PDB file of C-alpha atoms in Angstrom:
ATOM      1  CA  UNK A 261     129.073 124.821 118.442  1.00 73.00           C
ATOM      2  CA  UNK A 262     125.909 122.721 118.370  1.00 92.00           C
ATOM      3  CA  UNK A 263     122.869 124.128 120.106  1.00 97.00           C
ATOM      4  CA  UNK A 264     119.846 122.390 121.607  1.00 98.00           C
ATOM      5  CA  UNK A 265     116.376 123.850 121.230  1.00 98.00           C
ATOM      6  CA  UNK A 266     113.036 122.589 122.460  1.00 98.00           C
ATOM      7  CA  UNK A 267     109.757 123.083 120.671  1.00 97.00           C
ATOM      8  CA  UNK A 268     106.345 122.788 122.307  1.00 96.00           C
ATOM      9  CA  UNK A 269     103.033 123.200 120.574  1.00 93.00           C
ATOM     10  CA  UNK A 270      99.434 123.029 121.661  1.00 90.00           C
ATOM     11  CA  UNK A 271      96.651 122.910 119.124  1.00 78.00           C
ATOM     12  CA  UNK A 272      94.889 126.243 119.350  1.00 62.00           C
ATOM     13  CA  UNK A 273      94.665 129.361 121.456  1.00 55.00           C
ATOM     14  CA  UNK A 274      91.058 128.483 122.282  1.00 48.00           C
ATOM     15  CA  UNK A 275      92.152 125.184 123.845  1.00 51.00           C
ATOM     16  CA  UNK A 276      94.880 126.747 125.986  1.00 50.00           C
ATOM     17  CA  UNK A 277      92.772 126.496 129.139  1.00 53.00           C
ATOM     18  CA  UNK A 278      92.129 122.795 128.476  1.00 58.00           C
ATOM     19  CA  UNK A 279      95.493 121.954 127.001  1.00 66.00           C
ATOM     20  CA  UNK A 280      98.703 123.339 128.452  1.00 83.00           C
ATOM     21  CA  UNK A 281     102.397 122.877 128.087  1.00 90.00           C
ATOM     22  CA  UNK A 282     103.036 121.167 131.442  1.00 91.00           C
ATOM     23  CA  UNK A 283     103.360 117.582 130.115  1.00 92.00           C
ATOM     24  CA  UNK A 284     105.678 118.726 127.346  1.00 94.00           C
ATOM     25  CA  UNK A 285     107.736 120.923 129.688  1.00 95.00           C
ATOM     26  CA  UNK A 286     108.152 118.105 132.193  1.00 96.00           C
ATOM     27  CA  UNK A 287     109.238 115.617 129.509  1.00 96.00           C
ATOM     28  CA  UNK A 288     111.687 118.101 127.965  1.00 97.00           C
ATOM     29  CA  UNK A 289     113.158 119.080 131.352  1.00 97.00           C
ATOM     30  CA  UNK A 290     113.594 115.412 132.308  1.00 97.00           C
ATOM     31  CA  UNK A 291     115.240 114.694 128.966  1.00 97.00           C
ATOM     32  CA  UNK A 292     117.627 117.661 129.322  1.00 97.00           C
ATOM     33  CA  UNK A 293     118.671 116.620 132.842  1.00 97.00           C
ATOM     34  CA  UNK A 294     119.127 112.976 131.871  1.00 97.00           C
ATOM     35  CA  UNK A 295     121.294 113.874 128.865  1.00 97.00           C
ATOM     36  CA  UNK A 296     123.135 116.785 130.545  1.00 97.00           C
ATOM     37  CA  UNK A 297     122.065 119.353 127.979  1.00 96.00           C
ATOM     38  CA  UNK A 298     120.771 122.880 128.221  1.00 96.00           C
ATOM     39  CA  UNK A 299     118.281 124.354 125.802  1.00 97.00           C
ATOM     40  CA  UNK A 300     119.497 127.603 124.248  1.00 95.00           C
ATOM     41  CA  UNK A 301     115.885 128.563 123.573  1.00 95.00           C
ATOM     42  CA  UNK A 302     112.532 126.936 124.236  1.00 96.00           C
ATOM     43  CA  UNK A 303     109.821 127.662 121.711  1.00 96.00           C
ATOM     44  CA  UNK A 304     106.116 127.504 122.613  1.00 95.00           C
ATOM     45  CA  UNK A 305     103.330 127.807 120.108  1.00 93.00           C
ATOM     46  CA  UNK A 306      99.530 127.918 120.243  1.00 90.00           C
ATOM     47  CA  UNK A 307      98.818 126.783 116.706  1.00 88.00           C
ATOM     48  CA  UNK A 308      97.505 123.779 114.840  1.00 84.00           C
ATOM     49  CA  UNK A 309     100.068 121.217 113.714  1.00 83.00           C
ATOM     50  CA  UNK A 310      98.203 120.886 110.441  1.00 82.00           C
ATOM     51  CA  UNK A 311     100.612 123.220 108.637  1.00 87.00           C
ATOM     52  CA  UNK A 312     104.050 124.760 109.126  1.00 91.00           C
ATOM     53  CA  UNK A 313     102.955 127.953 107.347  1.00 90.00           C
ATOM     54  CA  UNK A 314     100.863 129.415 110.169  1.00 89.00           C
ATOM     55  CA  UNK A 315     103.387 128.722 112.948  1.00 93.00           C
ATOM     56  CA  UNK A 316     105.364 131.888 113.696  1.00 95.00           C
ATOM     57  CA  UNK A 317     107.502 130.355 116.445  1.00 96.00           C
ATOM     58  CA  UNK A 318     108.376 127.406 114.201  1.00 96.00           C
ATOM     59  CA  UNK A 319     109.380 129.812 111.454  1.00 96.00           C
ATOM     60  CA  UNK A 320     111.504 131.774 113.926  1.00 97.00           C
ATOM     61  CA  UNK A 321     113.211 128.546 115.038  1.00 97.00           C
ATOM     62  CA  UNK A 322     113.870 127.488 111.447  1.00 96.00           C
ATOM     63  CA  UNK A 323     115.599 130.815 110.758  1.00 96.00           C
ATOM     64  CA  UNK A 324     118.135 130.374 113.566  1.00 96.00           C
ATOM     65  CA  UNK A 325     118.976 126.668 113.472  1.00 97.00           C
ATOM     66  CA  UNK A 326     122.283 125.673 111.965  1.00 97.00           C
ATOM     67  CA  UNK A 327     123.786 122.355 110.834  1.00 97.00           C
ATOM     68  CA  UNK A 328     124.590 120.281 113.911  1.00 97.00           C
ATOM     69  CA  UNK A 329     121.836 121.873 116.014  1.00 98.00           C
ATOM     70  CA  UNK A 330     119.197 119.715 117.680  1.00 98.00           C
ATOM     71  CA  UNK A 331     115.477 120.300 118.171  1.00 98.00           C
ATOM     72  CA  UNK A 332     113.829 118.212 120.887  1.00 98.00           C
ATOM     73  CA  UNK A 333     110.076 117.489 120.917  1.00 97.00           C
ATOM     74  CA  UNK A 334     108.018 115.468 123.359  1.00 96.00           C
ATOM     75  CA  UNK A 335     106.481 113.545 120.477  1.00 93.00           C
ATOM     76  CA  UNK A 336     106.013 113.578 116.738  1.00 91.00           C
ATOM     77  CA  UNK A 337     102.628 115.319 116.731  1.00 89.00           C
ATOM     78  CA  UNK A 338     104.229 118.396 118.346  1.00 93.00           C
ATOM     79  CA  UNK A 339     106.378 118.610 115.178  1.00 94.00           C
ATOM     80  CA  UNK A 340     103.516 118.149 112.723  1.00 90.00           C
ATOM     81  CA  UNK A 341     100.162 116.557 112.072  1.00 84.00           C
ATOM     82  CA  UNK A 342     100.472 116.475 108.295  1.00 86.00           C
ATOM     83  CA  UNK A 343     102.071 113.452 106.698  1.00 87.00           C
ATOM     84  CA  UNK A 344     103.204 114.616 103.278  1.00 89.00           C
ATOM     85  CA  UNK A 345     104.579 118.044 104.171  1.00 91.00           C
ATOM     86  CA  UNK A 346     105.836 116.654 107.467  1.00 91.00           C
ATOM     87  CA  UNK A 347     107.896 114.048 105.621  1.00 93.00           C
ATOM     88  CA  UNK A 348     109.332 116.707 103.291  1.00 94.00           C
ATOM     89  CA  UNK A 349     110.158 119.009 106.227  1.00 95.00           C
ATOM     90  CA  UNK A 350     111.752 116.132 108.177  1.00 96.00           C
ATOM     91  CA  UNK A 351     113.933 115.114 105.216  1.00 95.00           C
ATOM     92  CA  UNK A 352     114.868 118.738 104.504  1.00 96.00           C
ATOM     93  CA  UNK A 353     115.939 119.349 108.102  1.00 97.00           C
ATOM     94  CA  UNK A 354     117.854 116.075 108.289  1.00 96.00           C
ATOM     95  CA  UNK A 355     119.520 116.876 104.959  1.00 95.00           C
ATOM     96  CA  UNK A 356     120.596 120.251 106.341  1.00 96.00           C
ATOM     97  CA  UNK A 357     122.252 118.498 109.289  1.00 97.00           C
ATOM     98  CA  UNK A 358     119.581 119.383 111.851  1.00 98.00           C
ATOM     99  CA  UNK A 359     118.952 116.679 114.449  1.00 97.00           C
ATOM    100  CA  UNK A 360     115.385 115.972 115.527  1.00 98.00           C
ATOM    101  CA  UNK A 361     114.683 114.120 118.750  1.00 98.00           C
ATOM    102  CA  UNK A 362     111.219 112.817 119.576  1.00 97.00           C
ATOM    103  CA  UNK A 363     111.263 111.719 123.215  1.00 97.00           C
ATOM    104  CA  UNK A 364     108.178 109.496 122.910  1.00 94.00           C
ATOM    105  CA  UNK A 365     109.074 108.267 119.391  1.00 91.00           C
ATOM    106  CA  UNK A 366     112.829 107.490 119.487  1.00 92.00           C
ATOM    107  CA  UNK A 367     112.769 105.254 116.402  1.00 91.00           C
ATOM    108  CA  UNK A 368     111.977 108.255 114.231  1.00 92.00           C
ATOM    109  CA  UNK A 369     114.573 110.567 115.746  1.00 95.00           C
ATOM    110  CA  UNK A 370     117.118 111.511 113.094  1.00 95.00           C
ATOM    111  CA  UNK A 371     120.057 109.692 114.741  1.00 94.00           C
ATOM    112  CA  UNK A 372     118.168 106.394 114.519  1.00 94.00           C
ATOM    113  CA  UNK A 373     117.047 107.095 110.945  1.00 93.00           C
ATOM    114  CA  UNK A 374     120.596 108.090 109.912  1.00 94.00           C
ATOM    115  CA  UNK A 375     121.955 104.866 111.430  1.00 93.00           C
ATOM    116  CA  UNK A 376     119.426 102.838 109.458  1.00 90.00           C
ATOM    117  CA  UNK A 377     120.276 104.685 106.235  1.00 92.00           C
ATOM    118  CA  UNK A 378     124.015 104.243 106.827  1.00 91.00           C
ATOM    119  CA  UNK A 379     123.517 100.495 107.303  1.00 91.00           C
ATOM    120  CA  UNK A 380     121.515 100.444 104.069  1.00 91.00           C
ATOM    121  CA  UNK A 381     124.349 102.242 102.208  1.00 90.00           C
ATOM    122  CA  UNK A 382     126.790  99.488 103.146  1.00 91.00           C
ATOM    123  CA  UNK A 383     124.601  96.774 101.635  1.00 91.00           C
ATOM    124  CA  UNK A 384     124.231  95.392  98.145  1.00 93.00           C
ATOM    125  CA  UNK A 385     121.663  96.876  95.783  1.00 93.00           C
ATOM    126  CA  UNK A 386     118.530  94.922  96.737  1.00 93.00           C
ATOM    127  CA  UNK A 387     118.881  95.040 100.551  1.00 88.00           C
ATOM    128  CA  UNK A 388     120.027  98.685 100.309  1.00 90.00           C
ATOM    129  CA  UNK A 389     116.914  99.685  98.364  1.00 92.00           C
ATOM    130  CA  UNK A 390     114.624  97.642 100.612  1.00 92.00           C
ATOM    131  CA  UNK A 391     116.072  99.181 103.778  1.00 89.00           C
ATOM    132  CA  UNK A 392     115.961 102.700 102.338  1.00 90.00           C
ATOM    133  CA  UNK A 393     112.323 102.117 101.395  1.00 92.00           C
ATOM    134  CA  UNK A 394     111.647 100.717 104.884  1.00 90.00           C
ATOM    135  CA  UNK A 395     112.971 103.928 106.474  1.00 89.00           C
ATOM    136  CA  UNK A 396     110.684 106.016 104.273  1.00 90.00           C
ATOM    137  CA  UNK A 397     107.699 103.805 105.135  1.00 91.00           C
ATOM    138  CA  UNK A 398     108.512 104.017 108.865  1.00 89.00           C
ATOM    139  CA  UNK A 399     108.496 107.812 108.745  1.00 90.00           C
ATOM    140  CA  UNK A 400     105.406 108.045 106.554  1.00 88.00           C
ATOM    141  CA  UNK A 401     103.413 105.618 108.700  1.00 90.00           C
ATOM    142  CA  UNK A 402     104.213 107.548 111.879  1.00 89.00           C
ATOM    143  CA  UNK A 403     103.461 110.893 110.251  1.00 87.00           C
ATOM    144  CA  UNK A 404     100.236 109.553 108.754  1.00 87.00           C
ATOM    145  CA  UNK A 405      99.207 108.192 112.161  1.00 85.00           C
ATOM    146  CA  UNK A 406      99.644 111.674 113.666  1.00 76.00           C
ATOM    147  CA  UNK A 407      97.554 113.209 110.877  1.00 73.00           C
ATOM    148  CA  UNK A 408      94.800 110.588 111.222  1.00 78.00           C
ATOM    149  CA  UNK A 409      94.797 111.115 114.990  1.00 74.00           C
ATOM    150  CA  UNK A 410      94.098 114.825 114.439  1.00 64.00           C
ATOM    151  CA  UNK A 411      91.154 114.000 112.164  1.00 66.00           C
ATOM    152  CA  UNK A 412      89.786 111.449 114.662  1.00 70.00           C
ATOM    153  CA  UNK A 413      90.063 113.873 117.587  1.00 67.00           C
ATOM    154  CA  UNK A 414      88.298 116.560 115.587  1.00 66.00           C
ATOM    155  CA  UNK A 415      85.490 114.160 114.660  1.00 71.00           C
ATOM    156  CA  UNK A 416      85.093 112.909 118.248  1.00 73.00           C
ATOM    157  CA  UNK A 417      84.846 116.502 119.462  1.00 71.00           C
ATOM    158  CA  UNK A 418      82.169 117.319 116.869  1.00 75.00           C
ATOM    159  CA  UNK A 419      80.265 114.118 117.713  1.00 73.00           C
ATOM    160  CA  UNK A 420      80.435 114.880 121.438  1.00 75.00           C
ATOM    161  CA  UNK A 421      79.182 118.420 120.946  1.00 74.00           C
ATOM    162  CA  UNK A 422      76.321 117.209 118.745  1.00 75.00           C
ATOM    163  CA  UNK A 423      75.346 114.538 121.298  1.00 76.00           C
ATOM    164  CA  UNK A 424      75.413 117.084 124.124  1.00 77.00           C
ATOM    165  CA  UNK A 425      73.258 119.476 122.090  1.00 78.00           C
ATOM    166  CA  UNK A 426      70.771 116.691 121.254  1.00 77.00           C
ATOM    167  CA  UNK A 427      70.652 115.655 124.918  1.00 80.00           C
ATOM    168  CA  UNK A 428      69.978 119.257 126.010  1.00 76.00           C
ATOM    169  CA  UNK A 429      67.225 119.608 123.390  1.00 79.00           C
ATOM    170  CA  UNK A 430      65.639 116.340 124.532  1.00 80.00           C
ATOM    171  CA  UNK A 431      65.536 117.676 128.101  1.00 80.00           C
ATOM    172  CA  UNK A 432      63.968 120.912 126.860  1.00 71.00           C
ATOM    173  CA  UNK A 433      66.949 123.158 127.704  1.00 62.00           C
TER     174      UNK A 433
END
């Protein structure tokens, strides 16, 4: 029997008041209804996507998933915000027969990637290698984008806080 799980993640416990699960929950519920599936378990985590190591709910999910199971995410950055380890984790899960669905990023869901790799396998050497390389580049670019987005958000937050502090000091607060 194949099971469906959902995984939601917000960045940090401190941001919980500013950043909730509602957008992710709505997208996952809509997806489940549209595809006539029921989630066996829904995992929620208040942790950075920078690493898999600090995410207890992710680790709990990884212990129970079996080949043929599916994990559904709203988007790629809920899975990870680290390109290199994210790529390794993605390939490991796909290799173990775990399906990953990214509602907002369908071209990197494992079914699409598997289809592309299967097409590549049926080709001669040069097109096969080019298409296999293309799949790797597609995944790495998307994962790198998520990582760079995290860095940019962090920098914008720091810049905004510094500007606010400078503005308050200029006013004599």
